[in-house]
Amino acid sequence: DKSLEGVFVDPEVDAAIDSIFAYEDRQCRAPATSSTTSSTTTTSTTPAPTALFACSNRLARGVLQQVKMRQLRMPEDLALFVFDEIEYYAWFTPSISSVEVSGAALGQCAVELLIERLSGAYTGAPRVARIPYTLHLRESSEGRTTGIS
């Protein structure tokens, strides 16, 4: 869909964010870009989300732009958690809650599992690997983190 191209990051991310923020009582108007001369309007009967978990910083960027564009309040209107810690998330207002995972630990685990599989040392069913993580509970999820540890 070229109508969303360049609005946030790329058309796939735009489409995902647009579908998340399709409100019954609000219209989403994407700003005009070089690829479109008119705004894109999306409406839906889906109730507004109360919390989002962005699985990447790229997706979080689009969510944050939508939050600002729609004048939503975090966490009152929408709680936000991001998978990937960036130091400046603590400096946002409100500060952004995140999950921090060591890229080195993740890579090391992935390589070890791959070597075991390729060498024939492990031929069983797929396995689940648990990587240590740190939760950074901040203002964007304040009051919405019951049971998270």
mmCIF file of C-alpha atoms in Angstrom:
data_model
loop_
_atom_site.group_PDB
_atom_site.id
_atom_site.type_symbol
_atom_site.label_atom_id
_atom_site.label_comp_id
_atom_site.label_asym_id
_atom_site.label_seq_id
_atom_site.Cartn_x
_atom_site.Cartn_y
_atom_site.Cartn_z
ATOM 1 C CA ASP A 1 0.000 0.000 0.000
ATOM 2 C CA LYS A 2 1.796 3.124 -1.240
ATOM 3 C CA SER A 3 -0.563 5.508 0.589
ATOM 4 C CA LEU A 4 1.351 4.992 3.857
ATOM 5 C CA GLU A 5 4.850 4.930 2.400
ATOM 6 C CA GLY A 6 7.286 7.114 4.325
ATOM 7 C CA VAL A 7 4.847 8.210 7.018
ATOM 8 C CA PHE A 8 6.768 6.530 9.833
ATOM 9 C CA VAL A 9 9.394 3.979 8.904
ATOM 10 C CA ASP A 10 8.092 1.752 6.131
ATOM 11 C CA PRO A 11 4.701 0.616 4.744
ATOM 12 C CA GLU A 12 4.592 -2.623 6.779
ATOM 13 C CA VAL A 13 5.259 -0.856 10.071
ATOM 14 C CA ASP A 14 2.837 1.920 9.118
ATOM 15 C CA ALA A 15 0.106 -0.622 8.366
ATOM 16 C CA ALA A 16 0.661 -2.408 11.682
ATOM 17 C CA ILE A 17 0.559 0.830 13.661
ATOM 18 C CA ASP A 18 -2.440 2.086 11.682
ATOM 19 C CA SER A 19 -4.392 -1.089 12.470
ATOM 20 C CA ILE A 20 -3.443 -0.886 16.165
ATOM 21 C CA PHE A 21 -4.652 2.704 16.394
ATOM 22 C CA ALA A 22 -7.869 2.263 14.387
ATOM 23 C CA TYR A 23 -10.425 3.711 16.806
ATOM 24 C CA GLU A 24 -14.186 3.530 16.625
ATOM 25 C CA ASP A 25 -14.509 7.146 17.744
ATOM 26 C CA ARG A 26 -11.407 8.713 16.130
ATOM 27 C CA GLN A 27 -9.941 8.985 12.659
ATOM 28 C CA CYS A 28 -6.305 8.414 11.842
ATOM 29 C CA ARG A 29 -4.979 10.957 9.384
ATOM 30 C CA ALA A 30 -1.496 10.280 8.092
ATOM 31 C CA PRO A 31 0.383 13.392 6.975
ATOM 32 C CA ALA A 32 0.766 13.816 3.232
ATOM 33 C CA THR A 33 4.082 12.605 1.828
ATOM 34 C CA SER A 34 5.739 12.796 -1.562
ATOM 35 C CA SER A 35 3.955 9.581 -2.539
ATOM 36 C CA THR A 36 0.469 10.812 -1.671
ATOM 37 C CA THR A 37 -1.282 14.131 -1.941
ATOM 38 C CA SER A 38 -4.153 13.405 0.409
ATOM 39 C CA SER A 39 -4.452 12.083 3.922
ATOM 40 C CA THR A 40 -5.204 8.446 4.603
ATOM 41 C CA THR A 41 -8.235 7.860 6.800
ATOM 42 C CA THR A 42 -8.813 4.667 8.724
ATOM 43 C CA THR A 43 -11.778 3.891 10.927
ATOM 44 C CA SER A 44 -12.733 0.706 12.719
ATOM 45 C CA THR A 45 -15.148 -0.730 15.247
ATOM 46 C CA THR A 46 -12.229 -2.186 17.211
ATOM 47 C CA PRO A 47 -11.976 -0.716 20.709
ATOM 48 C CA ALA A 48 -8.871 1.346 21.416
ATOM 49 C CA PRO A 49 -5.951 -0.573 22.932
ATOM 50 C CA THR A 50 -5.079 0.206 26.543
ATOM 51 C CA ALA A 51 -1.529 -1.143 26.381
ATOM 52 C CA LEU A 52 1.042 -1.992 23.723
ATOM 53 C CA PHE A 53 4.233 -4.010 23.711
ATOM 54 C CA ALA A 54 6.445 -2.815 20.868
ATOM 55 C CA CYS A 55 8.779 -5.622 19.829
ATOM 56 C CA SER A 56 11.373 -3.272 18.335
ATOM 57 C CA ASN A 57 12.580 0.293 18.588
ATOM 58 C CA ARG A 58 11.408 0.850 14.999
ATOM 59 C CA LEU A 59 7.859 -0.048 15.942
ATOM 60 C CA ALA A 60 8.105 1.961 19.181
ATOM 61 C CA ARG A 61 9.045 5.038 17.175
ATOM 62 C CA GLY A 62 5.869 4.788 15.131
ATOM 63 C CA VAL A 63 3.768 4.169 18.241
ATOM 64 C CA LEU A 64 5.286 7.228 19.940
ATOM 65 C CA GLN A 65 4.529 9.343 16.870
ATOM 66 C CA GLN A 66 0.916 8.153 16.912
ATOM 67 C CA VAL A 67 0.636 8.823 20.652
ATOM 68 C CA LYS A 68 1.814 12.399 20.078
ATOM 69 C CA MET A 69 -0.324 12.920 16.967
ATOM 70 C CA ARG A 70 -3.451 11.655 18.757
ATOM 71 C CA GLN A 71 -2.621 13.597 21.939
ATOM 72 C CA LEU A 72 -2.852 10.432 24.024
ATOM 73 C CA ARG A 73 -1.580 10.363 27.584
ATOM 74 C CA MET A 74 0.722 7.612 28.817
ATOM 75 C CA PRO A 75 -0.122 5.599 30.801
ATOM 76 C CA GLU A 76 -3.653 6.971 31.321
ATOM 77 C CA ASP A 77 -4.822 6.337 27.738
ATOM 78 C CA LEU A 78 -2.154 3.887 26.646
ATOM 79 C CA ALA A 79 0.557 2.003 28.514
ATOM 80 C CA LEU A 80 3.714 1.257 26.519
ATOM 81 C CA PHE A 81 6.481 -1.324 26.928
ATOM 82 C CA VAL A 82 9.328 -1.726 24.425
ATOM 83 C CA PHE A 83 11.499 -4.768 23.823
ATOM 84 C CA ASP A 84 14.983 -3.263 23.697
ATOM 85 C CA GLU A 85 16.470 -0.812 26.118
ATOM 86 C CA ILE A 86 17.796 2.468 24.833
ATOM 87 C CA GLU A 87 19.377 4.734 27.427
ATOM 88 C CA TYR A 88 17.331 7.754 26.384
ATOM 89 C CA TYR A 89 14.010 5.985 27.119
ATOM 90 C CA ALA A 90 14.649 7.083 30.720
ATOM 91 C CA TRP A 91 14.763 10.720 29.547
ATOM 92 C CA PHE A 92 11.387 10.736 27.736
ATOM 93 C CA THR A 93 8.395 12.335 29.389
ATOM 94 C CA PRO A 94 6.881 10.054 30.421
ATOM 95 C CA SER A 95 9.857 7.710 30.624
ATOM 96 C CA ILE A 96 9.408 4.531 28.545
ATOM 97 C CA SER A 97 9.260 1.070 30.138
ATOM 98 C CA SER A 98 11.426 -1.514 28.431
ATOM 99 C CA VAL A 99 12.878 -5.007 28.471
ATOM 100 C CA GLU A 100 16.662 -5.151 28.179
ATOM 101 C CA VAL A 101 18.350 -8.251 26.787
ATOM 102 C CA SER A 102 22.076 -8.552 26.196
ATOM 103 C CA GLY A 103 22.688 -8.794 22.463
ATOM 104 C CA ALA A 104 25.936 -10.630 23.204
ATOM 105 C CA ALA A 105 24.174 -13.239 25.366
ATOM 106 C CA LEU A 106 21.437 -13.672 22.756
ATOM 107 C CA GLY A 107 23.985 -14.079 19.967
ATOM 108 C CA GLN A 108 26.123 -16.497 21.960
ATOM 109 C CA CYS A 109 23.127 -18.687 22.778
ATOM 110 C CA ALA A 110 21.943 -18.670 19.160
ATOM 111 C CA VAL A 111 25.407 -19.645 17.859
ATOM 112 C CA GLU A 112 25.754 -22.443 20.435
ATOM 113 C CA LEU A 113 22.361 -23.893 19.491
ATOM 114 C CA LEU A 114 23.134 -23.581 15.782
ATOM 115 C CA ILE A 115 26.518 -25.323 16.146
ATOM 116 C CA GLU A 116 24.913 -28.152 18.134
ATOM 117 C CA ARG A 117 22.277 -28.591 15.425
ATOM 118 C CA LEU A 118 24.655 -28.371 12.454
ATOM 119 C CA SER A 119 27.245 -30.679 14.012
ATOM 120 C CA GLY A 120 24.624 -33.299 14.790
ATOM 121 C CA ALA A 121 25.305 -33.048 18.535
ATOM 122 C CA TYR A 122 21.589 -32.258 18.933
ATOM 123 C CA THR A 123 18.966 -33.739 16.614
ATOM 124 C CA GLY A 124 15.862 -33.464 18.780
ATOM 125 C CA ALA A 125 12.865 -31.169 18.705
ATOM 126 C CA PRO A 126 13.318 -27.384 18.710
ATOM 127 C CA ARG A 127 14.290 -26.020 22.115
ATOM 128 C CA VAL A 128 13.407 -22.904 24.050
ATOM 129 C CA ALA A 129 16.355 -20.905 25.314
ATOM 130 C CA ARG A 130 15.909 -18.488 28.179
ATOM 131 C CA ILE A 131 18.108 -15.416 28.061
ATOM 132 C CA PRO A 132 18.569 -13.220 31.159
ATOM 133 C CA TYR A 133 16.744 -9.912 30.948
ATOM 134 C CA THR A 134 16.171 -6.757 32.944
ATOM 135 C CA LEU A 135 12.816 -4.999 33.217
ATOM 136 C CA HIS A 136 12.951 -1.222 33.345
ATOM 137 C CA LEU A 137 9.585 -0.269 34.837
ATOM 138 C CA ARG A 138 9.043 3.395 34.090
ATOM 139 C CA GLU A 139 6.237 5.928 33.819
ATOM 140 C CA SER A 140 4.788 4.702 30.478
ATOM 141 C CA SER A 141 3.417 1.599 32.219
ATOM 142 C CA GLU A 142 2.920 3.015 35.712
ATOM 143 C CA GLY A 143 -0.035 1.427 37.473
ATOM 144 C CA ARG A 144 -0.349 -1.247 34.761
ATOM 145 C CA THR A 145 2.437 -3.619 35.776
ATOM 146 C CA THR A 146 0.725 -5.780 38.394
ATOM 147 C CA GLY A 147 2.152 -9.273 38.238
ATOM 148 C CA ILE A 148 5.166 -8.361 36.093
ATOM 149 C CA SER A 149 8.531 -9.462 37.445
#
